[in-house]
CSV table of C-alpha atoms in Angstrom, one decimal:
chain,number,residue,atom,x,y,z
A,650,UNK,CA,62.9,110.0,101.9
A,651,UNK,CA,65.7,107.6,100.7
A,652,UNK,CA,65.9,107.0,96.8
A,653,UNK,CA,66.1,103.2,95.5
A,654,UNK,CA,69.1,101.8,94.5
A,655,UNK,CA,70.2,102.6,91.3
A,656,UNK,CA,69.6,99.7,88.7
A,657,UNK,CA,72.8,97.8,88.0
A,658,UNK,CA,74.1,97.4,84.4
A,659,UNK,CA,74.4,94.0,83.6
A,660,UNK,CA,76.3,93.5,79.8
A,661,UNK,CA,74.7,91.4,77.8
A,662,UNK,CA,76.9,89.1,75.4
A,663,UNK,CA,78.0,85.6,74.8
A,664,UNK,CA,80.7,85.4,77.6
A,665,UNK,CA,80.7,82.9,80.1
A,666,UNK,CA,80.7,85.0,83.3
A,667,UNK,CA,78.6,87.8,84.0
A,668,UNK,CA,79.7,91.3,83.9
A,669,UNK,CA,78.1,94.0,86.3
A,670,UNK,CA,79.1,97.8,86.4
A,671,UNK,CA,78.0,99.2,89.7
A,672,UNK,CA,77.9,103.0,88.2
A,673,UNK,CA,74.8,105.5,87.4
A,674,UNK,CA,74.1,106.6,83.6
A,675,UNK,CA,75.8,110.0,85.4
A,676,UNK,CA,79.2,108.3,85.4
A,677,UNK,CA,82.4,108.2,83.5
A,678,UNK,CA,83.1,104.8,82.1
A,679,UNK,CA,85.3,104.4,78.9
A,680,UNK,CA,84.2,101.9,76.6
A,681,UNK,CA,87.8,100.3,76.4
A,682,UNK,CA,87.5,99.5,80.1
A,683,UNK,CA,83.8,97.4,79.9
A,684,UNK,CA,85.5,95.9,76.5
A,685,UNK,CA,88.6,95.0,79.2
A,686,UNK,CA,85.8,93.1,81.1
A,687,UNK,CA,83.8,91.4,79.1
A,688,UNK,CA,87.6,89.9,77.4
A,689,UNK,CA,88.3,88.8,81.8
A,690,UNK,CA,84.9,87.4,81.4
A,691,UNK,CA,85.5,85.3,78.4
A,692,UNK,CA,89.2,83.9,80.3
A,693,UNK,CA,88.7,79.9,81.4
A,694,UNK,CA,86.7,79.6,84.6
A,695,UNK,CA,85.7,83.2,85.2
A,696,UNK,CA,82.0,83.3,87.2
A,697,UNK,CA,81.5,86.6,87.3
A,698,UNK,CA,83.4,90.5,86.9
A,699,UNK,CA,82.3,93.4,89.7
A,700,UNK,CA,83.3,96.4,87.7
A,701,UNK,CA,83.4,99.6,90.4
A,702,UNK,CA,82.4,103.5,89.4
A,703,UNK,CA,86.3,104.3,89.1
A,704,UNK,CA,86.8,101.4,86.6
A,705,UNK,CA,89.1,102.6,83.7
A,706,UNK,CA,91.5,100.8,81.0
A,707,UNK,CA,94.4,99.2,82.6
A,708,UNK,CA,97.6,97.4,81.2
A,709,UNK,CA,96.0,94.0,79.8
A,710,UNK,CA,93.3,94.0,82.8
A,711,UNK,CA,90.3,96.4,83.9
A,712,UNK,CA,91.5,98.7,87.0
A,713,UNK,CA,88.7,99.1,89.4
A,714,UNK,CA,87.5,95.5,89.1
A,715,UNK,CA,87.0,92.8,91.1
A,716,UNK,CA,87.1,89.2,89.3
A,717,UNK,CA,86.2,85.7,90.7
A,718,UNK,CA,87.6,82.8,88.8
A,719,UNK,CA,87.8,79.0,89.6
A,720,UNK,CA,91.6,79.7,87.9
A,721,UNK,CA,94.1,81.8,89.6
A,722,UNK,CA,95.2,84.2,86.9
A,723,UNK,CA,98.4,86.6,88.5
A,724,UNK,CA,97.6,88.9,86.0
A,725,UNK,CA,94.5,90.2,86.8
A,726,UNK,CA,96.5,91.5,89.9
A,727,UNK,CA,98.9,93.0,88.2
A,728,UNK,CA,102.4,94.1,88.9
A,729,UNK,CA,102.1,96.3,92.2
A,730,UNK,CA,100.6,93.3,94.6
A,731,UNK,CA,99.8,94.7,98.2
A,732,UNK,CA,99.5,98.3,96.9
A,733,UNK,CA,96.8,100.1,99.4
A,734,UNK,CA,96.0,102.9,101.5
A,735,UNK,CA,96.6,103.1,105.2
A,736,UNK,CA,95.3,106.0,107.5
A,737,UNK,CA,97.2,107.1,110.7
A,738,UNK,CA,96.4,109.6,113.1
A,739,UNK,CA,98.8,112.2,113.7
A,740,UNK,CA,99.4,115.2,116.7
A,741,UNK,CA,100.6,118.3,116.2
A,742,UNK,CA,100.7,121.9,117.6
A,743,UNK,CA,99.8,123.9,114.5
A,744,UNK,CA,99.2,122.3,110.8
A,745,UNK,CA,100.5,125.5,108.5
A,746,UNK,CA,100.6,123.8,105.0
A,747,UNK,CA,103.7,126.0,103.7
A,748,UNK,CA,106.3,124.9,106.9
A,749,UNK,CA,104.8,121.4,106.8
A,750,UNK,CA,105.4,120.9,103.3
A,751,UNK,CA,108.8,122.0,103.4
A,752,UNK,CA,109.4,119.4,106.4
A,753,UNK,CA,108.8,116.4,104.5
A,754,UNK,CA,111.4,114.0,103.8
A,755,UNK,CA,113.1,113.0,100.7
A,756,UNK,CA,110.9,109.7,100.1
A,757,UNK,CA,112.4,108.6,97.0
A,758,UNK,CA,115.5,107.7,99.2
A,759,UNK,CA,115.1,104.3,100.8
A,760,UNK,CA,116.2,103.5,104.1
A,761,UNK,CA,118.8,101.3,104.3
A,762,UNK,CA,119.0,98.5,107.5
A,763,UNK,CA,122.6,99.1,108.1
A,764,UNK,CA,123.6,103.1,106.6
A,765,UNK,CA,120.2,104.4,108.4
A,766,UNK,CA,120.2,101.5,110.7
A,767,UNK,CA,119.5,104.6,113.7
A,768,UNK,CA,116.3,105.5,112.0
A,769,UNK,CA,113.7,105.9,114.5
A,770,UNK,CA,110.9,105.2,112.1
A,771,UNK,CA,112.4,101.1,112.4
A,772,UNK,CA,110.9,100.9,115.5
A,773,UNK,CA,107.4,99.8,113.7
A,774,UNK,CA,109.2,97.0,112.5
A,775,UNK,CA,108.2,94.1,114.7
A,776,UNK,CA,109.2,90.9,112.6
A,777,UNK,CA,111.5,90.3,109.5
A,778,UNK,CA,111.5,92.1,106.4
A,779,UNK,CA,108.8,89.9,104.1
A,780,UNK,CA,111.0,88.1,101.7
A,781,UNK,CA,114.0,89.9,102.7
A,782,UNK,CA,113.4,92.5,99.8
A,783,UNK,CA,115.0,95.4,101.2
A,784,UNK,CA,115.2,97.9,98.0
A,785,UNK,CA,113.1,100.7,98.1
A,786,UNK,CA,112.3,100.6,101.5
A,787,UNK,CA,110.3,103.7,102.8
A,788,UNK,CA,109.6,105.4,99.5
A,789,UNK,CA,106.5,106.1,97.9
A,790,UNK,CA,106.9,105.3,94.6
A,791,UNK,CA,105.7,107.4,91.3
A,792,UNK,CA,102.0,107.3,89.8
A,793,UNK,CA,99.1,107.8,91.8
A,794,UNK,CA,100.9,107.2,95.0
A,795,UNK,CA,101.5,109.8,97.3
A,796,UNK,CA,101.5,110.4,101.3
A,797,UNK,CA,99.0,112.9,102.2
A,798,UNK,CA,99.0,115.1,105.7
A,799,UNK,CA,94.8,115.8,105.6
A,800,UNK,CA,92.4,116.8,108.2
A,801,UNK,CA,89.1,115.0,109.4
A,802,UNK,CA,86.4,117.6,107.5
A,803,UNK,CA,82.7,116.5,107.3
A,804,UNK,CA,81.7,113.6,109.6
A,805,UNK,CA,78.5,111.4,108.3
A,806,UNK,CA,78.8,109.1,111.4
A,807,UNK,CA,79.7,110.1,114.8
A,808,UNK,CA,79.2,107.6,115.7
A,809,UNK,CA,81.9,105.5,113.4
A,810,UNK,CA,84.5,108.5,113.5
A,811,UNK,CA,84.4,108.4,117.2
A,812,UNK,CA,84.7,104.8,117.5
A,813,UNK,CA,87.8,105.3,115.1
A,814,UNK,CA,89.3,108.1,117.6
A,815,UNK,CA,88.8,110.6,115.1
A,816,UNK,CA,86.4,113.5,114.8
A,817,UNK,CA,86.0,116.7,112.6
A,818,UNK,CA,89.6,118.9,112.6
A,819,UNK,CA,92.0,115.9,113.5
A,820,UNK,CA,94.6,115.7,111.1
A,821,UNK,CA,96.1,112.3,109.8
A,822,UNK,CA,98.6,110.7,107.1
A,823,UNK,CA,96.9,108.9,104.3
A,824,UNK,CA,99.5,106.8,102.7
A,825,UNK,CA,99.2,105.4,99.4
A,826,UNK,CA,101.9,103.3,98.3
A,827,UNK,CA,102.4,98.8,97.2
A,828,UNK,CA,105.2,96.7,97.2
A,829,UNK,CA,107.7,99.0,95.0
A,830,UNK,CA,109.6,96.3,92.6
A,831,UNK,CA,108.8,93.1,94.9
A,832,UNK,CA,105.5,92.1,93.0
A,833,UNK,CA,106.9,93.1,89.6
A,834,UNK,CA,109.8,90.6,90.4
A,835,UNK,CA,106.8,88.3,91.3
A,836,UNK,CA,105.1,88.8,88.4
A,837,UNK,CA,107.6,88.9,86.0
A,838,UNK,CA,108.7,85.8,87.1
A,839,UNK,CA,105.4,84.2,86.0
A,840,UNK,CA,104.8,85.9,82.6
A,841,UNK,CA,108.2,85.5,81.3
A,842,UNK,CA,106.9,81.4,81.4
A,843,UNK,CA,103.3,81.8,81.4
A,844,UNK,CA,102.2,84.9,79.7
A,845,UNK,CA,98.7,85.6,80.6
A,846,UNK,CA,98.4,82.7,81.4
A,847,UNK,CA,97.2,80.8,85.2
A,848,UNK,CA,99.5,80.4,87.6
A,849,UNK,CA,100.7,76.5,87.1
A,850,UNK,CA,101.5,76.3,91.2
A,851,UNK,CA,98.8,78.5,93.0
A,852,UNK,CA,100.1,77.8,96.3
A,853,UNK,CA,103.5,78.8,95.3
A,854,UNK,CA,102.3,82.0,93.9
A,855,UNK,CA,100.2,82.9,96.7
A,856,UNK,CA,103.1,82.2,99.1
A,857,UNK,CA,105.1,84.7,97.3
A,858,UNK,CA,102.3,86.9,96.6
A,859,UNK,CA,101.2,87.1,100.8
A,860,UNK,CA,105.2,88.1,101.2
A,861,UNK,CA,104.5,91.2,98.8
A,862,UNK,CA,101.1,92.0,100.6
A,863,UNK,CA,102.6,92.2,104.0
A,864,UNK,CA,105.3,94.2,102.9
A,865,UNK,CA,102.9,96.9,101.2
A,866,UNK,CA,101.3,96.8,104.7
A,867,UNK,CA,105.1,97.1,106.6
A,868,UNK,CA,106.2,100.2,103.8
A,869,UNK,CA,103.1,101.9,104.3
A,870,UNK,CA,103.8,102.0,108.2
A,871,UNK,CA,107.6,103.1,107.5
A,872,UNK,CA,106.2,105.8,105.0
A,873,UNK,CA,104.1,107.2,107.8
A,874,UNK,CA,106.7,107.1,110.2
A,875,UNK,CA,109.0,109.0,108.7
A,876,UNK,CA,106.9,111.6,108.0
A,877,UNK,CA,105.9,111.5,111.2
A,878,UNK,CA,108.8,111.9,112.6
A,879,UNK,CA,109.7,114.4,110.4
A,880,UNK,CA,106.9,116.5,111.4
A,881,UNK,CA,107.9,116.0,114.9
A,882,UNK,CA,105.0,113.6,115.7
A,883,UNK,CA,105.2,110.0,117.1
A,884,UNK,CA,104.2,107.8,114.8
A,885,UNK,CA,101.0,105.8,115.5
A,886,UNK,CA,99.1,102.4,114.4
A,887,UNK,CA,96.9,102.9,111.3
A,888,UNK,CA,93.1,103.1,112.1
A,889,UNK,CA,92.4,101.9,107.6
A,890,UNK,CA,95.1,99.7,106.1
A,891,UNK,CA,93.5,97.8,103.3
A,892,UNK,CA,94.7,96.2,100.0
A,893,UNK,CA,93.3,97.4,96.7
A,894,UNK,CA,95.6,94.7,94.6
A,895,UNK,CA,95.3,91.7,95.3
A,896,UNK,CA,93.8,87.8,95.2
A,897,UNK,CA,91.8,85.9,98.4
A,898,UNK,CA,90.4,82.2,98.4
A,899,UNK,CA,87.0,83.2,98.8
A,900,UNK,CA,83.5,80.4,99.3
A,901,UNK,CA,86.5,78.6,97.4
A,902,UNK,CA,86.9,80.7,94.7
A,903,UNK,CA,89.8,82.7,93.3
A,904,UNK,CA,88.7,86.7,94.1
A,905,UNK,CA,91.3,89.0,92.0
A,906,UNK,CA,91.3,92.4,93.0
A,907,UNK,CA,93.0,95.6,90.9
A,908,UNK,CA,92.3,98.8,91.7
A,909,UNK,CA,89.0,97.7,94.1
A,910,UNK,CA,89.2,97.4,97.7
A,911,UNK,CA,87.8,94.9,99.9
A,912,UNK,CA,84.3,95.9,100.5
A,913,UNK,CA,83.1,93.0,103.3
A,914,UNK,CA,82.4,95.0,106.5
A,915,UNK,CA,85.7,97.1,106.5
A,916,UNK,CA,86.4,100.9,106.6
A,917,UNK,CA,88.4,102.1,103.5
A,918,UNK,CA,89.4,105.5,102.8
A,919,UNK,CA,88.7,105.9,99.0
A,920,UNK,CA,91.0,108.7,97.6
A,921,UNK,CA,89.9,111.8,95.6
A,922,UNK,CA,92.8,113.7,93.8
A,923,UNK,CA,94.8,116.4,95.4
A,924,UNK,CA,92.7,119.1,95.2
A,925,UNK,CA,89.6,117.5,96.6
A,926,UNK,CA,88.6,115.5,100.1
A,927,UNK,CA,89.2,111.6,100.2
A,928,UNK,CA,86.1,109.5,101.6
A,929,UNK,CA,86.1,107.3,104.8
A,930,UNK,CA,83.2,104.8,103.9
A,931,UNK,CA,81.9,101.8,106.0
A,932,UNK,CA,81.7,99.2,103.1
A,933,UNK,CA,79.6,96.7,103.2
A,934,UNK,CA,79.2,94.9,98.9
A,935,UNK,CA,77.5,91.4,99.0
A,936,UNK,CA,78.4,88.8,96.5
A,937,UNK,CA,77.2,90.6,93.5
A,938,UNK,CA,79.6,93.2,93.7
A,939,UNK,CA,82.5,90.5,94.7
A,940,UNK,CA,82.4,92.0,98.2
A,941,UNK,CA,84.3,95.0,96.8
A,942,UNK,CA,84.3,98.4,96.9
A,943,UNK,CA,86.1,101.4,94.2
A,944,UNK,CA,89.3,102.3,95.6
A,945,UNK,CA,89.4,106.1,94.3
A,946,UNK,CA,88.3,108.0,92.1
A,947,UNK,CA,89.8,106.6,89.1
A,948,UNK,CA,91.5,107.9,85.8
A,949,UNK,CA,89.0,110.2,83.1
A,950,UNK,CA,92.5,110.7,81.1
A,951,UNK,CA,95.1,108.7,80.2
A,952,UNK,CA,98.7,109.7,81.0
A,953,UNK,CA,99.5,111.5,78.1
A,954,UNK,CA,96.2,113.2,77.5
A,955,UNK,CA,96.9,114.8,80.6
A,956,UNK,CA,100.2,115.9,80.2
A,957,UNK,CA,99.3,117.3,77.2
A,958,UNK,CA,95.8,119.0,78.3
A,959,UNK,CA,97.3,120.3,81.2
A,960,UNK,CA,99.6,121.8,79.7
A,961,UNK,CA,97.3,123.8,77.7
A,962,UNK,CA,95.7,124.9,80.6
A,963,UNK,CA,97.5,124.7,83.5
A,964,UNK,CA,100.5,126.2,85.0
A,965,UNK,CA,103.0,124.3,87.3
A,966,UNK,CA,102.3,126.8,90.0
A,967,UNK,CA,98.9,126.2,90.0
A,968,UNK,CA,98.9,122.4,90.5
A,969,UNK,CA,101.3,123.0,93.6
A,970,UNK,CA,98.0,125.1,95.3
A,971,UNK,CA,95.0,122.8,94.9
A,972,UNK,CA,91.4,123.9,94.9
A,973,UNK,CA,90.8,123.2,98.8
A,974,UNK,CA,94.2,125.8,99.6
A,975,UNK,CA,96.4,122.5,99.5
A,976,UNK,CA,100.0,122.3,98.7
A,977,UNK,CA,101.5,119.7,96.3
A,978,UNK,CA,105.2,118.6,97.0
A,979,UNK,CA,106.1,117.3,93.7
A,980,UNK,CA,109.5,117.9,91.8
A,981,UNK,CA,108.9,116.1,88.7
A,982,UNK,CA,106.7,118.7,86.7
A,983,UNK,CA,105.4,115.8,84.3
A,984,UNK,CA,104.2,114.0,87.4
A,985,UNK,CA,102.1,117.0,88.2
A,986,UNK,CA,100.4,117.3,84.9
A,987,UNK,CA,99.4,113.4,84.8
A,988,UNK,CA,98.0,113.7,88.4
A,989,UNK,CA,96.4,116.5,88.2
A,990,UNK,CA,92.6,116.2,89.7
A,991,UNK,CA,91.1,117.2,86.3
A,992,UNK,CA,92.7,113.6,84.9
A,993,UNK,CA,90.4,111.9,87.3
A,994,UNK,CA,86.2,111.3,87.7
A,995,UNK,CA,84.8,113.2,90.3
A,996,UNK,CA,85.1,111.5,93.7
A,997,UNK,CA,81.3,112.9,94.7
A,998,UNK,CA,80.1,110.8,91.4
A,999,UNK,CA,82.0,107.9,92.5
A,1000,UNK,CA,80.8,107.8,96.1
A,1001,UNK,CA,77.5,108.6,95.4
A,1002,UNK,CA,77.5,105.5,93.4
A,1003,UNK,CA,78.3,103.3,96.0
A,1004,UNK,CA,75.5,104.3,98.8
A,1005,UNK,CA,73.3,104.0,95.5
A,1006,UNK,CA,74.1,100.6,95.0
A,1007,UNK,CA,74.1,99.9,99.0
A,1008,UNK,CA,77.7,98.9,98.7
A,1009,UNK,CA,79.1,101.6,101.3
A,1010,UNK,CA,78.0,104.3,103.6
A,1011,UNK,CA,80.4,107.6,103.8
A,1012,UNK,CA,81.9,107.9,107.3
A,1013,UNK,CA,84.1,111.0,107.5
A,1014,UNK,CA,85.7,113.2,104.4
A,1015,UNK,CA,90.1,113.9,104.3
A,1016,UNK,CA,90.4,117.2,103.4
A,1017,UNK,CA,94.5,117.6,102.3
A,1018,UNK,CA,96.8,120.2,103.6
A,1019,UNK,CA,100.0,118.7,102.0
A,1020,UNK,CA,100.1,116.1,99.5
A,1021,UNK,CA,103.1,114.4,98.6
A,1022,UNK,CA,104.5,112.8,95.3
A,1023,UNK,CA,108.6,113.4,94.8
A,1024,UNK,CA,110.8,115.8,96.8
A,1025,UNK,CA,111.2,118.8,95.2
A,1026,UNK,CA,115.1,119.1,96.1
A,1027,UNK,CA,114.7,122.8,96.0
A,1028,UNK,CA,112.7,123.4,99.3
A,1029,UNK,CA,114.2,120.4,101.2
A,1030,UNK,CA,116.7,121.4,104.4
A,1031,UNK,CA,120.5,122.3,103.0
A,1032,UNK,CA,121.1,118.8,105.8
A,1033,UNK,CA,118.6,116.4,104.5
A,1034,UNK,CA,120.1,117.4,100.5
A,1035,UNK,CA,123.7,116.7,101.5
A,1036,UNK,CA,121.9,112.9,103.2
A,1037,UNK,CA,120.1,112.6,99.9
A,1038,UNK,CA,123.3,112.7,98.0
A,1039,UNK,CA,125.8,110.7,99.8
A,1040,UNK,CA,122.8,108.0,100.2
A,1041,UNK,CA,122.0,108.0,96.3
A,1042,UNK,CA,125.6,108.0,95.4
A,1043,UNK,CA,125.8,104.7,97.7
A,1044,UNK,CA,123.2,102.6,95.5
């Protein structure tokens, strides 16, 4: 027999919006990051804050939030606008994670329109390049980004998965990547005038803010692509590309979103760490939750508590072969400390808080074969190192 829904934690206090924390008493959440709410809640014209199970302290603004406002504030966005995760199928003959890994290509070098203007992975470009912002192109960024080559491993819904085109043993590329300088531009431009402040020309700000959400959407296709190709797979249309950063008009409202996906009838894959499984959910969050769902499974540590914990008990060696047999292709070791899946809450706790809450049913789990951060210059092709330094010596 089902269990009811867990009760939600509504924070008392004297602020003007309401605060609600979908999360159990079983979960991780830092004080700092409810403080980080109740100060959104107290910000001119803020109705109500839908904090997620993966909520932790951001820069300025809770991450793992989702904040409606009558007052557009580009803030509670943040700097990487558009930044999401896509899922793409992918085809191939035999998925050995030590020859695969070693395939990947260098995605810290952009692709240039006219030096790599032969790229095959162009051809998912259909339109123009949103706001003609052409640095960066194709890479992944640093972070919790990454571009992961997974496999379909428990299914919940057959149903769903089939309807998807997936089913149990399929592999595909779960890309996690924004809009790599184009919405720091964006919001730098508005904070060195306004601060924290609202934006003084809404329509002007979500003009240039759509432009950085469509090309999140466009990298995310050229990340998979590439790897695609490099794998020596076609590429193929995503069957998950949603937005985890960013601002709708909603019932005629301002919705901000950082760090929490929408959560009104779409499928989102909700990413673990690298050495556990991702979740497909079917999300479904009403108006209490600010139709949103959590977006992964959120920082336990910051930054330098990891580094410096997993130091102590970690070796480099075994952060490049996860839990679940993965591998890890990361060159910058201090990346690999930070990201390592003991920095973040466990993905179970943060999924099982969601079908507790009715906010999302799990679909299908992505187990990884070959995660993705930086290319570790070592193990890349003696052709693809001699590309990487005539491009980087070009920029």
């Amino acid at each position: 027999m089902s269990q009811p829904p867990l009760p939600r934690v509504v924070l008392p206090g004297s602020t003007p919006a309401t605060v609600t924390v979908f999360a159990s008493p079983a979960s991780w959440i830092e004080s700092d990051a409810v403080a980080q709410c109740r100060q959104v809640a107290a910000l001119d014209g803020m109705i109500h804050v839908a904090a997620m199970p993966d909520l932790h302290p951001g820069k300025g603004a809770p991450i793992g939030a989702a904040m409606s406002s009558t007052v557009l504030y580009p803030f509670l966005v943040g700097s990487d606008i558009g930044c999401g995760i896509a899922v793409f199928p992918i085809k191939l003959k035999r998925a050995v994670p030590e020859k695969l890994a070693a395939r990947f290509p260098d995605l810290d070098r952009p692709l240039d329109p006219e030096r790599d203007a032969d790229d095959p992975a162009w051809a998912v470009l259909t339109g123009d390049i949103p706001a003609g912002h052409v640095d960066g192109l194709g890479t992944v960024g640093r972070g919790n980004h990454f571009v992961e080559l997974a496999r379909i491993g428990t299914v919940f819904e057959p149903g769903h998965t089939s309807q998807l085109g997936l089913s149990v043993g399929d592999l595909v590329l779960v890309v996690h990547s924004g809009s790599r300088g184009l919405g720091e531009r964006i919001l730098r431009a508005h904070t060195e005038i306004h601060g924290a402040g609202p934006a003084a020309d809404p329509a002007a700000y979500l003009a240039m803010h759509d432009d950085a959400v469509r090309w999140g959407s466009l990298n995310r296709r050229l990340l998979a692509a590439r790897v695609a190709h490099a794998l020596g797979a076609e590429p193929t249309e995503p069957v998950v590309d949603q937005c985890h950063n960013l601002v709708e008009i909603r019932d005629g409202v301002y919705l901000h979103r950082k760090g929490a996906a929408p959560g009104d009838g779409r499928d989102v894959l909700i990413a673990g760490t690298r050495g556990t499984p991702s979740y497909l959910v079917a999300a479904h969050a009403g108006p209490e939750a600010n139709h949103s769902v959590a977006h992964g499974a959120g920082r336990k540590m910051s930054r330098a508590d990891a580094l410096r914990r997993g130091r102590a008990k970690h070796t480099v060696e075994e952060l490049r072969r996860t839990p679940v047999g993965s591998l890890v292709v990361c060159g910058d070791r201090q990346l690999l400390f930070e990201e390592a899946p003991t920095a973040y809450k466990r993905i179970e706790q943060v999924i099982a808080d969601l079908v507790e809450h009715d906010l999302a049913t799990p679909v299908a789990t992505t187990v990884p074969l070959v995660t993705y951060k930086t290319p570790d210059v070592g193990s890349m092709p003696q052709r693809d190192r001699r590309d990487d330094r005539r491009g980087r010596g070009r920029r």
